Coordinates of C-alpha atoms and ligand atoms in Angstrom, one line a residue:
X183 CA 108.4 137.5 139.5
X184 CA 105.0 135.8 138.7
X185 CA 104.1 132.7 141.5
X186 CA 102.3 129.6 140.7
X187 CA 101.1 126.7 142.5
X188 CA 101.4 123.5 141.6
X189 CA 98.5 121.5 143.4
X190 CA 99.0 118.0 141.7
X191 CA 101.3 115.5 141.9
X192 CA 103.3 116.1 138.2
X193 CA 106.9 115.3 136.7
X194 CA 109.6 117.5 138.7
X195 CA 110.3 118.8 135.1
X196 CA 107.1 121.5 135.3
X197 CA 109.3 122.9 137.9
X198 CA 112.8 123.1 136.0
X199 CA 110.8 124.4 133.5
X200 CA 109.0 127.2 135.8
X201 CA 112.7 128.0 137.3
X202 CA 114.4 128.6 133.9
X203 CA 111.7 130.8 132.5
X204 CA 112.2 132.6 135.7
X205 CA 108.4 131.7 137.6
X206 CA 108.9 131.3 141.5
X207 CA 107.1 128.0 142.3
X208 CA 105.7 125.8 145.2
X209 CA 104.5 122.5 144.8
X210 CA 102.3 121.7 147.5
X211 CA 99.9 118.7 146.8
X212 CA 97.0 116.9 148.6
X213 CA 95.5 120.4 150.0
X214 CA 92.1 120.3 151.3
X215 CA 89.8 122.9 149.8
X216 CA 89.8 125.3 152.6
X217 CA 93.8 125.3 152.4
X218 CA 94.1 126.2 149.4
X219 CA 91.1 128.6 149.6
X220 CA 93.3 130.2 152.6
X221 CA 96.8 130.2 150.2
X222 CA 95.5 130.6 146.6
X223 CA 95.4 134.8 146.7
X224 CA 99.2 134.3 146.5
X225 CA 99.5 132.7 143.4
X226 CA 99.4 134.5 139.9
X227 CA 99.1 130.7 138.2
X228 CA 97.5 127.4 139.1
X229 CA 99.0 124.3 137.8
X230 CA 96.4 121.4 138.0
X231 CA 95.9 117.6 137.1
X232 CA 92.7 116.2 138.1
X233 CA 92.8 116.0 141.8
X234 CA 92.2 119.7 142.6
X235 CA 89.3 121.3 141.8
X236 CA 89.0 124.5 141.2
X237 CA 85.8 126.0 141.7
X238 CA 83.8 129.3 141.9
X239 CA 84.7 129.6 146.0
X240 CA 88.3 128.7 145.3
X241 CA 88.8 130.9 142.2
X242 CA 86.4 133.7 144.5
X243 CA 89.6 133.9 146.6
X244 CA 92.4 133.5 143.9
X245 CA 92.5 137.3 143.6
X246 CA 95.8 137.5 142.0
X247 CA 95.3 134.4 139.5
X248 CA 96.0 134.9 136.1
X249 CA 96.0 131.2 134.7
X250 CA 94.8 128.3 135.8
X251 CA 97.1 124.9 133.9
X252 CA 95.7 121.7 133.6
X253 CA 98.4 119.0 132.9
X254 CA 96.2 117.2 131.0
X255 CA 93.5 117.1 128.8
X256 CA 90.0 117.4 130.2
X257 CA 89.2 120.6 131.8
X258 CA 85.7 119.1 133.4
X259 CA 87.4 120.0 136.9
X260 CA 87.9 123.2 136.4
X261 CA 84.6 125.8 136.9
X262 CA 85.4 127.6 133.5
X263 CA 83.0 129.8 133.6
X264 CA 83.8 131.5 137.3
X265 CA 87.5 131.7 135.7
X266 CA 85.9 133.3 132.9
X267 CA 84.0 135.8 134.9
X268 CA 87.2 136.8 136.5
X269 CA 89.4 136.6 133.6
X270 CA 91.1 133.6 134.7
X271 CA 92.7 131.9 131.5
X272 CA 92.1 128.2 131.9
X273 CA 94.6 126.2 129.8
X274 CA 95.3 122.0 128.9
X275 CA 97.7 120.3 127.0
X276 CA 96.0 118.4 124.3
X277 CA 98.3 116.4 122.6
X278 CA 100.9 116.0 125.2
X279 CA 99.2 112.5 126.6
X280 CA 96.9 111.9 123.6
X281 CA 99.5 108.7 122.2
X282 CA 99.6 107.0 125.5
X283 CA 95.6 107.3 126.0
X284 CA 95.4 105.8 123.1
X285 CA 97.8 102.9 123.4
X286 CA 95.5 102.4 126.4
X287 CA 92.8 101.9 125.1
X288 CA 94.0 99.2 122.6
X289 CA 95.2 97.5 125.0
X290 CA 92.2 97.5 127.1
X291 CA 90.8 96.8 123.7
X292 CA 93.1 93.3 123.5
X293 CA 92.8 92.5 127.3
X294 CA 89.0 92.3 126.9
X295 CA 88.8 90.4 123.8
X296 CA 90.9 88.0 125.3
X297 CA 89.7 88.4 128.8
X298 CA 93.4 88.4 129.9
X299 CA 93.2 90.1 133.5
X300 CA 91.1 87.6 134.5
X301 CA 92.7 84.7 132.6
X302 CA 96.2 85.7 134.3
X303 CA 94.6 86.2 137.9
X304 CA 93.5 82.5 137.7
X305 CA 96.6 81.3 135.9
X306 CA 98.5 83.0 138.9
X307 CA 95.7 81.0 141.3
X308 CA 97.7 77.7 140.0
X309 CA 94.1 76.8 138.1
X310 CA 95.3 76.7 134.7
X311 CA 91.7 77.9 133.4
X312 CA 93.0 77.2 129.2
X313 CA 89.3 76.0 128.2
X314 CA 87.3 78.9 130.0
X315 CA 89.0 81.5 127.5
X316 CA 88.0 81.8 123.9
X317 CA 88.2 85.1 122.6
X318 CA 87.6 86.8 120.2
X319 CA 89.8 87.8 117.0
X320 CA 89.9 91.7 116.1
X321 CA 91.1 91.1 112.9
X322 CA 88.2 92.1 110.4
X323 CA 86.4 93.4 113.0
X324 CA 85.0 96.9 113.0
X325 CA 85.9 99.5 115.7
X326 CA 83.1 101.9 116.2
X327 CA 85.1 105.1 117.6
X328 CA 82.7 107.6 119.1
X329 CA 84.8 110.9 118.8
X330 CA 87.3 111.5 116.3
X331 CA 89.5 114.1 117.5
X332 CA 93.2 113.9 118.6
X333 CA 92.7 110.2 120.9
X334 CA 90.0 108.6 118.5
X335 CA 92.0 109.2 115.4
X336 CA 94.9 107.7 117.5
X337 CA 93.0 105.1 117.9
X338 CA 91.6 104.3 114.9
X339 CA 94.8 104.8 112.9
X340 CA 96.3 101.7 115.3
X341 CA 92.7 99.4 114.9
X342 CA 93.3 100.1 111.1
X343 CA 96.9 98.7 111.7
X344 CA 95.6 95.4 113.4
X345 CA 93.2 95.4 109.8
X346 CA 90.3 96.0 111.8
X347 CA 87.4 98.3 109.8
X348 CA 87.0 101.4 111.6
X349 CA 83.5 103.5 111.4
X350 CA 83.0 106.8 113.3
X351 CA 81.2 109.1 114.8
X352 CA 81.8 112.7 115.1
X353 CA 79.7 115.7 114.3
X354 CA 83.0 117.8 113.9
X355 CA 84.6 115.3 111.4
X356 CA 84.9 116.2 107.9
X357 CA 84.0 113.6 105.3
X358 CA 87.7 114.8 104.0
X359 CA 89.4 114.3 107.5
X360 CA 87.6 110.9 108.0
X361 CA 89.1 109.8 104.2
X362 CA 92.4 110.9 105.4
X363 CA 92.3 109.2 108.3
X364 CA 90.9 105.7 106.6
X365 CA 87.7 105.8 108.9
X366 CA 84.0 105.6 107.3
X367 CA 81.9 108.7 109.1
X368 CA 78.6 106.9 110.1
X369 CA 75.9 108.5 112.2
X370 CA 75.4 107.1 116.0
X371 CA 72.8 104.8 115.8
X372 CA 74.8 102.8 113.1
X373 CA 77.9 102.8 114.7
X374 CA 75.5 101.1 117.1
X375 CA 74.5 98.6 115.0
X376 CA 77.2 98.1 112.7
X377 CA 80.7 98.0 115.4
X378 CA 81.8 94.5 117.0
X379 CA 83.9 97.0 119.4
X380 CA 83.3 100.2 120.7
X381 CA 85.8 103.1 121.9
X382 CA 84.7 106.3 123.0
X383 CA 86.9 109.6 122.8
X384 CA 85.1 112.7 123.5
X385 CA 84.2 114.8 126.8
X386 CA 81.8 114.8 128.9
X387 CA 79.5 117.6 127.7
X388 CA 75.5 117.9 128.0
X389 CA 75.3 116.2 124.5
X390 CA 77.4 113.0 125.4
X391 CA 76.4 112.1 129.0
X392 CA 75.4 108.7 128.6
X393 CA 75.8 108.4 125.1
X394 CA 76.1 104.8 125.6
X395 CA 72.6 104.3 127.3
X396 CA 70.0 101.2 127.8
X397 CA 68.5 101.8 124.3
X398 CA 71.6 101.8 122.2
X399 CA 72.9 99.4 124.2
X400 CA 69.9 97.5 123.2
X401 CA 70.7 97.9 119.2
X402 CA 74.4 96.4 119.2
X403 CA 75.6 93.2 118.2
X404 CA 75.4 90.6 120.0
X405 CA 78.7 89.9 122.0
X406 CA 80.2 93.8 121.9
X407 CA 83.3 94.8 123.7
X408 CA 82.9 98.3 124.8
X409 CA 86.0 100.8 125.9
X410 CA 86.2 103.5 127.7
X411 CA 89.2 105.6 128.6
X412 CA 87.5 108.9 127.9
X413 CA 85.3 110.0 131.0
X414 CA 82.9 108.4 133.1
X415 CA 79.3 109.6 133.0
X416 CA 79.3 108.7 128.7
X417 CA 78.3 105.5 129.6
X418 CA 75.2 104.2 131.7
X419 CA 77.1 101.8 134.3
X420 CA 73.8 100.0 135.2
X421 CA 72.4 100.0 131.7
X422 CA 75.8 98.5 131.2
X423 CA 76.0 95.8 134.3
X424 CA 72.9 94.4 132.6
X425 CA 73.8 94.3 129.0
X426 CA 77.1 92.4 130.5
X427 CA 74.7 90.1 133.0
X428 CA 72.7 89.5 129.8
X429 CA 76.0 87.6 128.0
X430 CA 74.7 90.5 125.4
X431 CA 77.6 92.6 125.5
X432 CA 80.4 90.4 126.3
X433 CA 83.4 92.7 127.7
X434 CA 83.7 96.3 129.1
X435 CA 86.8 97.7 130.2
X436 CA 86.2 101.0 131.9
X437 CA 89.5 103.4 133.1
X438 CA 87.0 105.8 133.8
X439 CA 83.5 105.9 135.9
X440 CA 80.7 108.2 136.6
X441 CA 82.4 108.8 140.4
X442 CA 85.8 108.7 141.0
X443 CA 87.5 107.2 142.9
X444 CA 85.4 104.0 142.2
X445 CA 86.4 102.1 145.1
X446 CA 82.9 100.0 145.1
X447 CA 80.9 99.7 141.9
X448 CA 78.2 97.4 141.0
X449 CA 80.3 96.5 137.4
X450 CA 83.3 95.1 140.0
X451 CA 83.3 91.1 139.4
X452 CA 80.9 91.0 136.7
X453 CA 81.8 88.3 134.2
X454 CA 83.7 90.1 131.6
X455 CA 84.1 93.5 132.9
X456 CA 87.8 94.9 133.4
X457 CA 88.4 98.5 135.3
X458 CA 91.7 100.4 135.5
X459 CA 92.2 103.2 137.8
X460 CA 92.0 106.6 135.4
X461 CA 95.5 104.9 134.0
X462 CA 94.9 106.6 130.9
X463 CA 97.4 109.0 130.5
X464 CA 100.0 107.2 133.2
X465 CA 103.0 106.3 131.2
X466 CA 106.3 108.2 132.0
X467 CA 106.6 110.0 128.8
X468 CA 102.8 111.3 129.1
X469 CA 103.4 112.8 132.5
X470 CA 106.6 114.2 131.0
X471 CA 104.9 115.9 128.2
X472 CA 102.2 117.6 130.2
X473 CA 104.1 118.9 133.1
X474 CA 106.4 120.4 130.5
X475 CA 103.7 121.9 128.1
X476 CA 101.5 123.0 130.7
X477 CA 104.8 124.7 132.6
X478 CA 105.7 126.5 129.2
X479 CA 102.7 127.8 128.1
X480 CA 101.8 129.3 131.6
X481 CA 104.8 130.4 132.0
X482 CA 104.7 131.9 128.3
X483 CA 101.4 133.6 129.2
X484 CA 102.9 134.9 133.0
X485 CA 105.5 136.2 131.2
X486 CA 104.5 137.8 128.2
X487 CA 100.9 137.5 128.0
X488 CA 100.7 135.0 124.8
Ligands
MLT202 C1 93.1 113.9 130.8 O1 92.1 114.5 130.7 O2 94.2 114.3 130.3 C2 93.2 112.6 131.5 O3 92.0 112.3 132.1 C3 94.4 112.4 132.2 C4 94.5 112.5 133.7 O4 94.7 113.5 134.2 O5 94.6 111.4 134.4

């Protein structure tokens, strides 16, 4: 009978799942590296979320692993290519929290057009603050969604509900899929200049670190609300704090950052700038959908090899 691991805290449903396919399991969660390092040789599968890290010195002593799951859908902390090397399938689950990342960012979208985390802290201070917040209306607005695969066409699908105008960029989007979707397919330095609002959607790769840098910064509108629920490291935090300090971009809500977990950071209590923990996929039925996907298809692949 194969054996994973699950090192992550995920639903208790990966487990049911594991059991009825007929996968022995342990969840044991919070290891430090040299733990699992010592345990790992055990265990035919991996189950992930981001906490662990597999790298080449971890996945040096797997020397049973077959598959390495992330719950989830960035594989940044997984060292894909030392998996490779030892012919370590590394899997995610694409779609299964792709809905509630995006619902997340339109709502970080709302709170900082509205600048209600602030607005409700000082409500809750008994201050009563109603002149200090005028915000801005999305309505007619246009999203500039940098990314356009499964979370950015999410996203853009709910801005064109709100009857915002949504432009993108994506070097994999088809003029076709961009029609179908209802977005205009722009190149970068428009989206720049043209969006009232940016999103981003896409990994962390070579190409996109610091996508959102001083210089493009420099060619938005005046006033911009930037999101980001994708990864940290696509946008320049300082480049950021003074486009924010400037009154030049006016809101930022970040759920991710360049180091995590960003317990200090030069953005916290800058006028305008909102932060959530890495909250994007956390809702119930995300978690739900990932430990279950993630548990079938490793098992599926334990099991019978597809
Ligand atoms: C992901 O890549 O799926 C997200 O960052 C979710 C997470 O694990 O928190």
């Amino acid at each position: 009978m194969p054996k994973v691991l699950i090192a992550d805290k995920m639903s208790n449903r990966a487990v049911e799942v594991f059991k009825a396919r007929g996968v022995d399991v342990d969840v044991i969660t919070g290891l430090s590296k040299d733990e699992l390092m010592k345990i790992i040789g055990e265990y035919d599968g991996l189950a992930v979320r981001s906490s662990t890290r597999p790298d080449a010195e971890i996945i040096g002593q797997a020397t049973n692993l077959k598959v390495i799951g992330r719950a989830g859908i960035g594989v940044d902390n997984v060292d894909i290519k030392s998996a490779t090397d030892r012919g370590v399938v590394v899997m995610n689950t694409p779609f299964g929290n792709a809905i509630t990342t995006a619902e997340h960012a339109i709502a970080m979208l709302f709170a900082a057009a509205r600048q209600i985390p602030k607005a409700s802290e000082r409500t809750q201070n008994g201050e009563w603050p109603k002149s200090d917040y005028k915000g801005t209306e999305l309505f007619n607005k246009t999203l500039g969604v940098i990314g356009c695969g499964n979370i950015g066409a999410l996203v853009a699908e709910r801005a064109l509900g709100l009857k915002m105008k949504v432009i993108a960029f994506d070097p994999y989007l088809t003029e076709e899929r961009a029609r179908k979707i209802g977005v205009e397919k722009v190149e970068l330095d428009t989206l720049f200049q043209r969006a009232d609002a940016i999103t981003l959607h896409t990994p962390l790769v070579e190409s996109t670190k610091n996508i959102v840098n001083r210089e493009r910064l420099g060619m938005t509108r005046k006033g911009l609300i930037l999101v980001n629920c994708a990864r940290g490291g696509l946008v320049d935090e300082e480049a950021l704090k003074d486009a924010l300090d400037a009154g030049h971009v006016s809101a930022a809500a970040l759920d991710v950052f360049s180091i995590e977990p960003a317990k200090e950071h030069a953005l916290f209590g800058t006028p305008g700038f909102i932060a959530t923990p890495h909250l994007g996929a956390s809702t119930n039925e995300a978690q739900e959908n990932v430990a279950v996907q993630v548990a079938e298809q490793m098992a599926d692949y334990l099991l019978t090899g597809a």
